[in-house]
Each structure stands twice: as C-alpha cells, then as structure tokens.
Amino acid sequence: MQDPITSAGAIRHRTGTRYLARGLATLLACTALTGPAFAQEEPQASAEPDQTIVVTGSLGALPIDDVGSIFGFDKTLVETPRSASTVSREQIERFGITEIYDLVSQSPGVFTNSFFGVGGALDIRGTPGEVYFRGVRRLDNSGNYPTPIAASDRIDIVRGPASPIYGPSKTGGYMNFIPLSARAAGGKYLGTVEGEFSYTTGSWARNVLSAQVRGPGKIGGQEFGFSLYGQVEDSGSYYRNMDTSQTVLQAAFDADIASNLRVEFGGMYHKYNGQQNGGWNRLTQDLVDNGNYVTGAAKPLDTSGDGQISHEEAAAANGGFGLNPFGSAFCSTPPFSNPFNSGLNAGCLATTYSDMGLTGVGTTKLSRKNTLTAEDDKLDNIARTGYLDLIFDGGNDLEIKNQLFYDGYAHDSENQYGFSQFHNSYVIEDRIVVSKKFKNEAGTFSFQISPSIRYTNFEHADDFNYEYFNRVDLSVGYNALSDRLLSTECNCNYTSANVGHYTDYGLAGLADFDFDFGLDVTLGARYDHIEVTTADIAAILEDPSGAGSAKTSKGGWSWSASANYELPFGIIPYVTISRQSTVVAGQGAEITTADALSGAFISASKLYEGGVKGSFLDSRLYAALSVYKQTRVDRNSQAIVTNQAVETKGIEAEIRWSVDRHFLISANYTKTKVENLTAIGDGVLFSFFGAEDLKGINPALFWGGQPIGLVPIPDGNASRRAGIPEDLYSATATYSFDNGLALAGSISRVPAVFSGQSQVVKLPAYTLVDLSASFKTGPWLFRAVVKNATNASYFRANFTELFGATIALPERPRNWQASVVYKF
C-alpha cells in the first residue's frame, strides 16, 4: 500500500515569495501558449437573436436567466417549482465573498456549523449539503478542504434533494458551482481577449494573487473559446499555529466541431495546505460567557520518553482501563451497567481513573487565538476535477449530450490531540442526456432520458480511538503530556481502514408539460442499481480481529412530481413531492464492510414542499416563500459525519429588489427545525461528555482523558440538531454611484444555540455585519472589505452530534482585506 502521508502530498511549501511566483508563472505560461492562437477577426454571431433580459445595476442577482441545475430544464428560478437561489460572480466580488460562510447572508435556508474550521460544504436545511460542479456531484467534502469560491461564475444553492436526473443525493440540498465560462452571454464566443489581475492583502498577513484571461482562439481553421484562471495564496491566520497555502488553477475550452456538434472541456486543480481547528477545549458555560479557562497539566503517560503518547501508552493508562470511561464503566458492579453520565462520580474518577486528573489547576483569561491547533498539525489536500461534454444538436429541438466527469482527492490530516486520517479516492461518471422539445397550440412539452454510470474508488483510514481534546492546556500549548503519536505517523493502529469501489448504474427520465394557459407540470423518475466491493485493511488496523470484506448490490427508486401555475400579476404558486435515493458514504467516499453487509449504504428521503414566487416591476423585484417537510426514509442508514438521518421542517423567504440602476437590496428569513431520526428511534445518541454534562464533578478529575457515553433522547426536542438556529434573518444592500464608487453591506442575525446534543452549553446570539467599498476608474478597481465590522464576539458549534459539549470554535474578530484589480 502506498504510504498515506506521501500520497496526500504532505510537505507544505512555506516560502511566500517563491510560492506566489511559481503559481503566477504557471498561469502566465498557459496564457502565453494560447496567445498565438487568438483570433484576429470577430467570430460569427449566433443565428438566433439574444433574448437575454438585462436589469441594469442588479449584479446578476435577479432570477431572470435560465438555470438548468435544478430539474435539468432551462427555466428561470421564478418558473422552477423548488426553493433555490443563485449568487452571481458580481455579487461575489461586490460583497467580498471569499468562503462558503459568507453565503449565509445571500440565501435563505443555509447556515453552517464548524467542521473543525474547514468550509467544505454548507449545511442546507440543517444538514450537511453537497457540492456539484457544472451539474455533476463531486466527492463528499464535509471538511476535507475549503471549497474555493473565487473561480466561480455563479453559485446555485438548491434546497432539498436533487432532481432524479442528477442521481442519488442528500436530503438537505447542494451548491452547484458554475466555473468561469469560455463563452459570453448568449452562447457566443467573446469578440476579444479580456481578463484581469488582482492582488489582495489583509489582516493576519493575507496574501492572495489571482489572474484570469478568456477570449476567442483559433488553431488552423478551428475557432474556439477559452477561459483560464489561477489563484495562489500564502496567508497567515488569526489563530496560532495556522496558515494557508493554496493554488487553484482552472481552465475551460469550448469549440464548435461541426455546425451541429460542439465540445466543452476543462478542469480544476486545487492544492491546499492548512490545518483543521477544533476551537476551544475544556468547554464550560463560564468559558463561553466570560472567557474563564481552567488551566492545569495532564499527568505523564509517555513511558518511552519519545515525547509522544502512543496508542499502547494511552491504552495502558489507569491499569489498562484506558482514558475513555464509557458511562459507569468500571465504576459499578457489574461493569457498564449505566451508560449515561449519571454513572460517573468523583470518587471513582479519583481512584479507578486517576491518570485522567490534572495537576497544578488554576484559571486564566484565554485568548481567542489559542485553539486546538498544534505546530505540527496539518491538513493537506490535492483535488483534481475534469470534464468533457459533447453536445449534438439534431435539429427540431433534439439534443444529445454526453457528459464525462472526474473528481478525486488525495488527503492527509493530522491533529496532535489524537486524530488523523487519509483518503485517496476518485469518481468517474459518464451521463448521456437525450432531450426533445415539442411545441404546439397547447404549449411546450419537453422530455429527457438519461442513462448514466458512476464509478467510485476509495481508500480511506481514520485514527480516532484515542482522541483527547482536553489534555492540552491551551494557555501553555502542546508538549509530551498532550502530543499523541498518530496513525499517519507510524502507518499503524488505525481505528478503521477501508479500500474498495462501487458502481452506480442509473436510468432517469424527466417530462415537463408547460401549457399556454399557465399550468406547468414536471414529472421525473429514476432507478439506481449500486454494486459495492469493500474490504477492511487488516494490516494497519489496531484491532484486525473483526476485519472482513463484502461484495453486494442494492437498488433504489427516485421520483418527483411538481406543478406551478402562473396567476395574474406575475404570482406563481407551486408544489413539489419527491422521493430521492441517497448513497450513505463516509468522509473519504468509503462504504464500510458493515454497511455493505447490512445494506445501509443506500437510503432515501421524501420531500413535501409548497410555495409561491413572483417577479414584479419589470423583473426588478423578485420574491419567494416556501414551506417544506423532508424526511429520511430509513433512520438506520446514517453516516454521522456526512449524511445524517433527519427530519426537517421549515420556512424560507427571500426578496431581491433592484430599486434602480444604483441600488440593490435583498432580505432573507429562515425557520428551521431539524431532528435526528436515529436518535429519536433509539432513544439515545452516543456523545463525548463535557464538564457541563458532569455537574457536581470537578472537571480537573477527568480532563486528562475523555468520558464517553449515551445522551438520553426522550423526545423530538432533545433530538434537534445543535448549532443550527431556528430563526435566522439576513439582509444585503449595495449602492453604486455614477463616479465609480460603490458601497455594500450585509447583516445576519443569529439567535443563541446549543453547542451540542446534550444541550448543556449555550452559545450566545450575535449579529454579524460585513461592509465593503470599491472604486472603479478606467481599467483599475480598488476594493476594501471589513468583516465582522462591529467586532462581535461569537462562536460556531463544532461537530455537534459527538463533540458539541467539549469544544466550540471562537470566531474571528473584526478583520479587513483590500484588493487592487486591473482589468483589460
């Protein structure tokens, strides 16, 4: 087996000047190669007139363009009977959006808990969402790497499971990233080469250089369009022992091979080097409210004297009982008779688990910069994405499209408190979509049929049996008392390790009946047959006794039925009912042997949604309101990290108004109630116990280890997913002056939430305000952004189902960034 550290590209490049120069040289080399091929004449215009509606000053925020990323039909968001929003490139630039957390103010239905500080995917409708690239689902990215924003031409946020045409999907929803295009609006090639260079600096040594160029080209007699984008970053961080080095390279090419055949191909390369951030440990309500931190050193366990605590040394603690008492554990007769926090008492902890105690206990005010990040922590990820589309125009509204897609990552993560993992996984999907449209006096009727095959190959391992957040005193830092020898450092003692592959053979059909009298009905169905081969990698497991393998298959149906009706004055009510299959895979796209044998690798969700939309004032005002309920069908099919079995009920409201060519405003409201169905059905949920779970016991008796057990879930309220606000309000506004100056701002109001499933620590409510100003003169654009402008002190809950009572992430204070952009 290939060494996981080497395979994930572990060596971080830390020399800022060399790093930026190398990335810029790569991009300029690509530009130089295409330079001789630039067309010298204007390409021929499309034979069809451009029907695009333009609302001056809207920043592309109004839903007046066709969006094919929801049902697969080219309809505007107003015409589409689902709750969805778009965020344009102009919005991304004007509001200074640099990470997925910034999207919360731009769309209802989204709010993201911290997955150890890594913004991989949004929580949509209260559960982890998915990421699509040009309408095809990427590998899961709950926290493998931050999803890059800047390379996008548009981001579609679709709430609820995907259409059957796109294959199995999660319950909550997805973000669909539309990369920068090689064509102009209306599908034509650009007339001339255009592009930009930009440099961004800011708080904590932010250092980002990017460039893009796109335009027409010609090789021999073959015309084509191209788009190249590159970004390199070498930045520091507010938090100690953290930095970011990354390279993003993206390319897109379009060419008309014949009058009725065109090709679109391209891809993205993303190399990321950073760290995860678990936030504050030794969590108490007093720490959250007042910053009072309990200090103290853990007792020594490093008997070998090598400066790290090995798996064997941790297991040998407390006379072989280890550092993870499960409920009453050996504090009762018979053992394990009480799996709840009530089974633990101070006397037993002081005697049976004496190695868990702290020495030199005191208190201090803890800096928000001091979090669970060690000097040697790392999160290294290389993601590669590619696509090749062939589109055949058969005439008479017949189109045949073949989409070939690849996405893969090599990942290596190490956290010195005791967690490490690696993935080497990829997916290849080929999808054929045959589309036919008929028009007659009754209306327009569109049909699609789509066979597809999706192959996923995975290699994945986790090391989490000896995960001790609280051994490190954050006011001191890591040392031999708290630094764990990780499985990725010795290639041994993994908790779980899997290798295998699975193939999804799918067939889908969609029909859209758009009647001239105002009724539009959309119907769809799909069947997926999934074959799985998986095996445990016994050679690197800590406990190989239960290692096994499985080869199995299972199928699942998906279907949807939607209808909307256009009433007078532009009001369109709609309703959708659907059932959508989902593949329950882990953080590295793996399917475990146990899930394969039990059939728990595939489940489904049901959606009931109704709402009303409208476009008014000559398309300058858009409003939408939706009410929904969506439920996972099988509560036993659950991956707690990536794909939870939940039921969500909620309301989503959105308004976008381009008041005039200067002034654009938006407002969003979200009401979310999300319950974990597995927890309700079982009546319990496994969790790490924190100080507030063990009231009356001095936490200094157990913070050298980690008590674990079951949290009672007596009702739906106790099962509600922590960290997700029930009521969320947000708004944005921007005003552009005639002299080139533009101002923008966003505001989000987040109520208090519990940090974990046991509901013992409450994170305070906060209001987050971001402001920006830009000035354009000639080819130059200058922009400044202030994030958290009011310097609010706030927290983000962290992996609430397991660790919410033990850790929480203190978010960054007021910070700024400034950019200079040259456009040509």
Coordinates of C-alpha atoms in Angstrom, one line a residue, residues 290-699:
N290 CA -16.7 35.2 30.4
G291 CA -13.5 33.7 28.8
N292 CA -12.5 32.0 32.1
Y293 CA -10.4 29.0 31.3
V294 CA -9.3 26.2 33.6
T295 CA -5.6 25.6 33.4
G296 CA -3.6 22.5 34.5
A297 CA -1.3 19.9 33.2
A298 CA -2.2 16.3 32.3
K299 CA -0.4 13.5 34.0
P300 CA 2.5 12.0 32.1
L301 CA 1.8 8.8 30.1
D302 CA 4.9 8.9 27.8
T303 CA 6.7 5.9 29.4
S304 CA 9.0 5.5 26.4
G305 CA 10.3 9.1 26.7
D306 CA 10.0 9.8 22.9
G307 CA 7.9 12.9 23.5
Q308 CA 4.6 11.4 22.3
I309 CA 1.8 9.3 23.7
S310 CA 1.5 6.1 21.7
H311 CA -1.7 4.1 21.2
E312 CA -0.3 1.5 23.5
E313 CA 0.7 4.0 26.2
A314 CA -2.8 5.5 26.2
A315 CA -4.5 2.1 26.4
A316 CA -2.3 1.1 29.3
A317 CA -3.4 4.1 31.4
N318 CA -5.3 3.5 34.6
G319 CA -4.1 -0.1 34.9
G320 CA -5.4 -0.9 31.5
F321 CA -8.8 0.7 31.8
G322 CA -7.6 3.5 29.4
L323 CA -8.7 7.1 29.3
N324 CA -12.2 6.7 27.9
P325 CA -14.7 5.5 30.6
F326 CA -18.0 4.6 29.0
G327 CA -20.7 5.7 31.4
S328 CA -20.2 4.0 34.7
A329 CA -17.6 1.7 33.0
F330 CA -15.6 0.1 35.9
C331 CA -17.2 2.4 38.5
S332 CA -20.1 -0.1 39.1
T333 CA -20.8 -3.7 39.6
P334 CA -21.4 -5.2 37.1
P335 CA -19.3 -3.0 34.8
F336 CA -21.0 -0.8 32.2
S337 CA -24.4 -1.1 34.0
N338 CA -25.0 2.7 33.5
P339 CA -24.0 4.1 30.1
F340 CA -25.2 7.7 31.0
N341 CA -23.3 10.5 32.6
S342 CA -25.1 9.7 35.9
G343 CA -23.0 6.6 36.3
L344 CA -19.8 8.6 36.9
N345 CA -18.8 10.0 40.3
A346 CA -15.9 11.9 41.7
G347 CA -14.7 9.1 44.0
C348 CA -14.4 6.6 41.2
L349 CA -12.7 9.0 38.9
A350 CA -10.1 9.9 41.6
T351 CA -9.3 6.3 42.2
T352 CA -10.1 4.0 39.3
Y353 CA -9.2 6.7 36.7
S354 CA -6.5 8.7 38.5
D355 CA -4.4 9.1 35.3
M356 CA -7.2 11.3 33.9
G357 CA -6.6 14.0 36.6
L358 CA -4.9 17.4 36.1
T359 CA -2.2 18.9 38.2
G360 CA -1.5 22.5 39.0
V361 CA -5.1 23.5 38.4
G362 CA -5.9 27.2 38.1
T363 CA -7.8 29.7 35.9
T364 CA -6.9 32.3 33.4
K365 CA -8.5 34.5 30.7
L366 CA -8.0 32.6 27.5
S367 CA -7.1 34.4 24.2
R368 CA -9.5 33.5 21.4
K369 CA -6.3 32.9 19.3
N370 CA -5.4 29.9 21.4
T371 CA -7.2 26.9 20.0
L372 CA -6.7 23.2 19.4
T373 CA -4.0 23.7 16.8
A374 CA -0.5 22.4 17.3
E375 CA 2.6 23.5 15.5
D376 CA 2.8 20.2 13.6
D377 CA -0.9 19.9 12.7
K378 CA -1.7 19.7 9.0
L379 CA -4.5 19.4 6.5
D380 CA -3.0 18.7 3.1
N381 CA -5.4 18.0 0.2
I382 CA -5.0 17.9 -3.6
A383 CA -8.3 17.9 -5.5
R384 CA -8.5 17.4 -9.3
T385 CA -11.6 17.8 -11.3
G386 CA -12.1 17.4 -15.0
Y387 CA -15.0 17.3 -17.5
L388 CA -15.6 16.6 -21.2
D389 CA -19.0 17.3 -22.7
L390 CA -20.1 16.5 -26.3
I391 CA -23.3 18.2 -27.3
F392 CA -25.1 17.2 -30.5
D393 CA -27.9 19.4 -32.0
G394 CA -30.1 17.1 -34.0
G395 CA -32.4 19.9 -35.1
N396 CA -36.1 20.2 -34.4
D397 CA -35.3 20.8 -30.7
L398 CA -33.5 17.5 -30.3
E399 CA -30.2 17.5 -28.3
I400 CA -27.9 14.7 -27.2
K401 CA -25.3 15.4 -24.6
N402 CA -22.6 13.1 -23.3
Q403 CA -21.0 14.3 -20.0
L404 CA -17.8 12.7 -18.8
F405 CA -16.7 13.8 -15.3
Y406 CA -13.8 13.1 -13.0
D407 CA -13.2 14.2 -9.4
G408 CA -10.6 13.0 -7.0
Y409 CA -8.6 13.9 -3.9
A410 CA -5.6 12.9 -2.0
H411 CA -5.9 13.9 1.6
D412 CA -3.8 13.8 4.7
S413 CA -4.9 15.2 8.1
E414 CA -3.1 15.2 11.4
N415 CA -4.2 16.7 14.7
Q416 CA -1.9 16.3 17.7
Y417 CA -4.7 15.9 20.2
G418 CA -5.3 12.4 18.7
F419 CA -7.0 12.4 15.3
S420 CA -5.6 11.6 11.9
Q421 CA -6.9 10.3 8.6
F422 CA -6.1 9.9 4.9
H423 CA -8.2 9.4 1.7
N424 CA -7.2 8.5 -1.8
S425 CA -10.5 8.5 -3.6
Y426 CA -11.9 9.4 -7.0
V427 CA -15.1 9.2 -9.0
I428 CA -15.7 8.9 -12.8
E429 CA -19.2 9.5 -14.1
D430 CA -20.5 9.3 -17.6
R431 CA -24.0 10.6 -18.3
I432 CA -26.0 10.7 -21.5
V433 CA -28.9 13.1 -21.7
V434 CA -31.2 13.0 -24.7
S435 CA -33.6 16.0 -24.8
K436 CA -36.5 16.6 -27.1
K437 CA -38.9 19.5 -27.1
F438 CA -42.3 19.7 -28.8
K439 CA -44.4 22.8 -29.4
N440 CA -48.0 23.1 -30.4
E441 CA -51.1 25.2 -29.8
A442 CA -51.4 23.7 -26.3
G443 CA -47.9 24.6 -25.1
T444 CA -44.3 23.4 -24.9
F445 CA -43.6 19.8 -23.9
S446 CA -40.0 18.8 -23.0
F447 CA -38.6 15.3 -22.4
Q448 CA -35.3 13.9 -21.2
I449 CA -34.0 10.4 -20.8
S450 CA -30.6 9.8 -19.2
P451 CA -28.7 6.6 -18.7
S452 CA -25.6 7.0 -16.6
I453 CA -22.8 5.1 -14.9
R454 CA -20.8 6.4 -11.9
Y455 CA -17.8 4.6 -10.6
T456 CA -16.3 5.5 -7.2
N457 CA -12.9 4.1 -6.0
F458 CA -11.9 4.7 -2.4
E459 CA -9.0 4.1 0.1
H460 CA -9.6 5.6 3.5
A461 CA -8.4 5.3 7.1
D462 CA -9.3 7.0 10.3
D463 CA -7.5 7.2 13.7
F464 CA -9.9 8.4 16.4
N465 CA -9.9 5.8 19.3
Y466 CA -7.6 7.9 21.4
E467 CA -8.9 11.5 20.7
Y468 CA -8.3 13.7 23.8
F469 CA -9.2 17.3 23.3
N470 CA -8.7 18.3 26.9
R471 CA -5.2 17.0 27.7
V472 CA -3.6 20.1 26.2
D473 CA -3.7 23.3 28.3
L474 CA -4.3 25.9 25.6
S475 CA -2.7 28.6 27.7
V476 CA 0.6 26.6 27.5
G477 CA 0.4 24.6 24.3
Y478 CA 1.3 21.1 23.3
N479 CA 4.1 19.1 24.9
A480 CA 4.9 15.5 25.8
L481 CA 1.9 15.4 28.1
S482 CA -0.6 16.0 25.3
D483 CA 1.0 15.2 22.0
R484 CA -0.3 11.9 20.6
L485 CA 1.6 9.6 18.2
L486 CA -0.7 9.5 15.2
S487 CA -1.6 6.6 12.9
T488 CA -0.5 8.5 9.9
E489 CA 2.9 9.0 11.5
C490 CA 3.5 5.3 12.1
N491 CA 1.1 3.8 9.4
C492 CA -0.3 1.7 12.2
N493 CA -3.2 1.3 14.7
Y494 CA -5.9 2.9 12.6
T495 CA -9.4 2.7 14.1
S496 CA -10.9 2.0 10.7
A497 CA -9.4 1.4 7.2
N498 CA -11.2 0.5 4.0
V499 CA -10.4 0.0 0.4
G500 CA -12.9 -0.7 -2.4
H501 CA -15.1 0.6 -5.1
Y502 CA -18.8 0.9 -6.0
T503 CA -20.6 1.4 -9.3
D504 CA -24.0 3.1 -9.8
Y505 CA -25.9 2.1 -13.0
G506 CA -28.7 4.6 -13.3
L507 CA -31.5 5.4 -15.7
A508 CA -33.6 8.5 -15.4
G509 CA -36.5 10.2 -17.3
L510 CA -38.0 13.7 -17.0
A511 CA -41.0 15.3 -18.6
D512 CA -42.1 18.9 -18.5
F513 CA -45.6 19.9 -19.7
D514 CA -45.7 23.7 -19.9
F515 CA -49.3 24.6 -21.0
D516 CA -50.0 28.0 -22.5
F517 CA -52.9 28.7 -20.1
G518 CA -50.4 28.9 -17.2
L519 CA -50.0 25.4 -15.8
D520 CA -46.6 23.7 -15.8
V521 CA -46.2 20.1 -14.6
T522 CA -42.8 18.4 -14.2
L523 CA -42.5 14.6 -13.6
G524 CA -39.4 12.5 -13.2
A525 CA -38.3 9.0 -12.2
R526 CA -35.1 7.2 -11.8
Y527 CA -33.7 3.8 -10.8
D528 CA -30.2 3.2 -9.5
H529 CA -28.5 -0.2 -9.1
I530 CA -25.4 0.0 -7.0
E531 CA -22.7 -2.7 -6.8
V532 CA -20.3 -2.5 -3.9
T533 CA -17.0 -4.2 -3.2
T534 CA -15.2 -3.2 0.0
A535 CA -12.7 -4.6 2.5
D536 CA -11.0 -3.7 5.7
I537 CA -7.3 -3.2 5.5
A538 CA -6.4 -5.5 8.4
A539 CA -2.6 -4.9 8.2
I540 CA -2.9 -1.3 9.5
L541 CA -5.8 -1.7 12.0
E542 CA -5.3 -1.5 15.7
D543 CA -7.8 -4.4 16.1
P544 CA -7.8 -6.5 13.0
S545 CA -9.8 -9.3 14.6
G546 CA -13.1 -8.1 13.1
A547 CA -11.7 -7.2 9.7
G548 CA -13.7 -8.5 6.8
S549 CA -14.9 -7.8 3.3
A550 CA -18.1 -7.6 1.4
K551 CA -19.4 -7.7 -2.2
T552 CA -23.0 -6.9 -2.6
S553 CA -25.6 -4.8 -4.5
K554 CA -28.8 -2.9 -3.9
G555 CA -31.1 -0.7 -5.9
G556 CA -33.3 2.3 -5.2
W557 CA -36.1 4.3 -6.9
S558 CA -36.4 8.1 -7.1
W559 CA -39.2 10.1 -8.4
S560 CA -40.6 13.7 -8.3
A561 CA -43.8 15.5 -9.2
S562 CA -44.1 19.2 -9.4
A563 CA -46.6 21.7 -10.6
N564 CA -46.9 25.5 -10.7
Y565 CA -49.5 27.9 -12.1
E566 CA -49.0 31.5 -13.3
L567 CA -51.6 33.7 -11.8
P568 CA -52.2 37.4 -12.7
F569 CA -49.7 40.0 -11.7
G570 CA -46.8 37.5 -12.0
I571 CA -47.6 35.4 -9.0
I572 CA -46.7 31.7 -9.3
P573 CA -47.7 29.2 -6.6
Y574 CA -46.1 25.8 -6.8
V575 CA -46.0 22.3 -5.1
T576 CA -43.4 19.5 -5.2
I577 CA -43.5 16.0 -3.9
S578 CA -40.5 13.7 -4.3
R579 CA -38.6 10.7 -3.2
Q580 CA -34.9 10.7 -3.7
S581 CA -32.3 7.9 -3.1
T582 CA -29.1 8.7 -1.3
V583 CA -25.8 6.8 -1.0
V584 CA -24.6 6.8 2.6
A585 CA -20.8 7.0 2.3
G586 CA -18.2 8.4 4.7
Q587 CA -15.8 11.4 4.7
G588 CA -13.4 9.7 2.2
A589 CA -16.3 8.4 -0.1
E590 CA -15.9 5.0 1.6
I591 CA -18.5 2.4 2.2
T592 CA -17.7 0.2 5.2
T593 CA -17.9 -3.5 5.3
A594 CA -20.6 -3.4 8.0
D595 CA -22.8 -1.0 5.9
A596 CA -22.3 -3.1 2.8
L597 CA -23.4 -6.3 4.6
S598 CA -26.4 -4.7 6.2
G599 CA -27.5 -2.8 3.1
A600 CA -27.3 0.5 5.0
F601 CA -25.2 2.2 2.2
I602 CA -28.3 3.3 0.4
S603 CA -31.4 5.0 1.7
A604 CA -33.9 7.7 0.5
S605 CA -35.6 10.9 1.6
K606 CA -39.1 12.3 0.9
L607 CA -39.9 15.9 0.3
Y608 CA -43.1 17.8 0.5
E609 CA -42.7 21.5 -0.5
G610 CA -45.1 24.2 -1.4
G611 CA -44.6 27.9 -2.1
V612 CA -45.2 31.0 -4.1
K613 CA -42.8 33.0 -6.3
G614 CA -43.2 36.2 -8.3
S615 CA -41.3 38.6 -10.5
F616 CA -42.6 42.2 -10.5
L617 CA -41.8 45.8 -11.5
D618 CA -40.4 44.8 -15.0
S619 CA -38.3 41.9 -13.4
R620 CA -36.7 44.3 -10.9
L621 CA -38.3 42.7 -7.9
Y622 CA -38.2 39.0 -7.0
A623 CA -39.9 37.4 -4.0
A624 CA -40.3 33.8 -2.9
L625 CA -41.8 31.9 0.0
S626 CA -41.6 28.2 0.6
V627 CA -42.8 25.8 3.3
Y628 CA -41.4 22.2 3.4
K629 CA -41.0 19.0 5.2
Q630 CA -38.4 16.5 4.3
T631 CA -37.7 13.1 5.9
R632 CA -35.2 10.3 5.6
V633 CA -36.9 7.1 4.9
D634 CA -34.6 4.8 6.8
R635 CA -33.3 6.0 10.2
N636 CA -30.7 3.2 10.4
S637 CA -28.9 4.3 7.3
Q638 CA -26.7 7.1 8.7
A639 CA -23.2 8.4 8.4
I640 CA -23.0 10.8 11.4
V641 CA -20.3 13.0 9.7
T642 CA -21.6 13.3 6.2
N643 CA -25.2 12.0 5.8
Q644 CA -27.5 12.1 8.8
A645 CA -30.9 10.6 9.1
V646 CA -33.0 13.6 9.9
E647 CA -36.4 15.2 9.5
T648 CA -36.5 18.9 8.7
K649 CA -39.5 21.3 8.7
G650 CA -39.1 24.9 7.8
I651 CA -40.0 28.1 6.1
E652 CA -37.8 30.1 3.7
A653 CA -38.5 33.6 2.4
E654 CA -36.4 35.7 0.0
I655 CA -36.7 39.1 -1.5
R656 CA -34.3 40.7 -4.1
W657 CA -35.1 44.2 -5.4
S658 CA -33.1 46.2 -7.9
V659 CA -34.6 49.6 -6.9
D660 CA -32.9 51.4 -9.7
R661 CA -29.6 51.1 -11.6
H662 CA -27.8 52.3 -8.4
F663 CA -29.5 50.5 -5.6
L664 CA -29.9 46.7 -4.9
I665 CA -31.3 45.2 -1.7
S666 CA -32.1 41.7 -0.5
A667 CA -33.6 40.1 2.6
N668 CA -33.9 36.5 3.8
Y669 CA -35.7 34.7 6.6
T670 CA -35.2 31.1 7.5
K671 CA -37.0 28.9 10.1
T672 CA -35.5 25.5 10.6
K673 CA -36.4 22.6 12.8
V674 CA -34.2 19.6 12.2
E675 CA -34.5 16.4 14.3
N676 CA -32.2 13.3 14.2
L677 CA -34.5 10.3 13.5
T678 CA -31.9 7.8 14.5
A679 CA -31.6 9.4 18.0
I680 CA -35.4 9.5 18.3
G681 CA -35.8 5.9 17.3
D682 CA -33.0 4.7 19.6
G683 CA -33.9 7.0 22.4
V684 CA -30.2 7.7 22.9
L685 CA -27.2 9.2 21.0
F686 CA -23.6 8.5 21.6
S687 CA -21.5 11.5 22.7
F688 CA -18.4 12.8 24.3
F689 CA -19.2 14.1 27.9
G690 CA -18.2 17.6 28.7
A691 CA -17.8 19.5 32.0
E692 CA -21.4 20.7 31.9
D693 CA -22.7 17.1 31.4
L694 CA -21.0 16.0 34.6
K695 CA -22.4 18.6 37.0
G696 CA -21.1 18.4 40.6
I697 CA -17.8 16.7 39.5
N698 CA -14.6 18.8 39.3
P699 CA -13.6 18.6 35.6

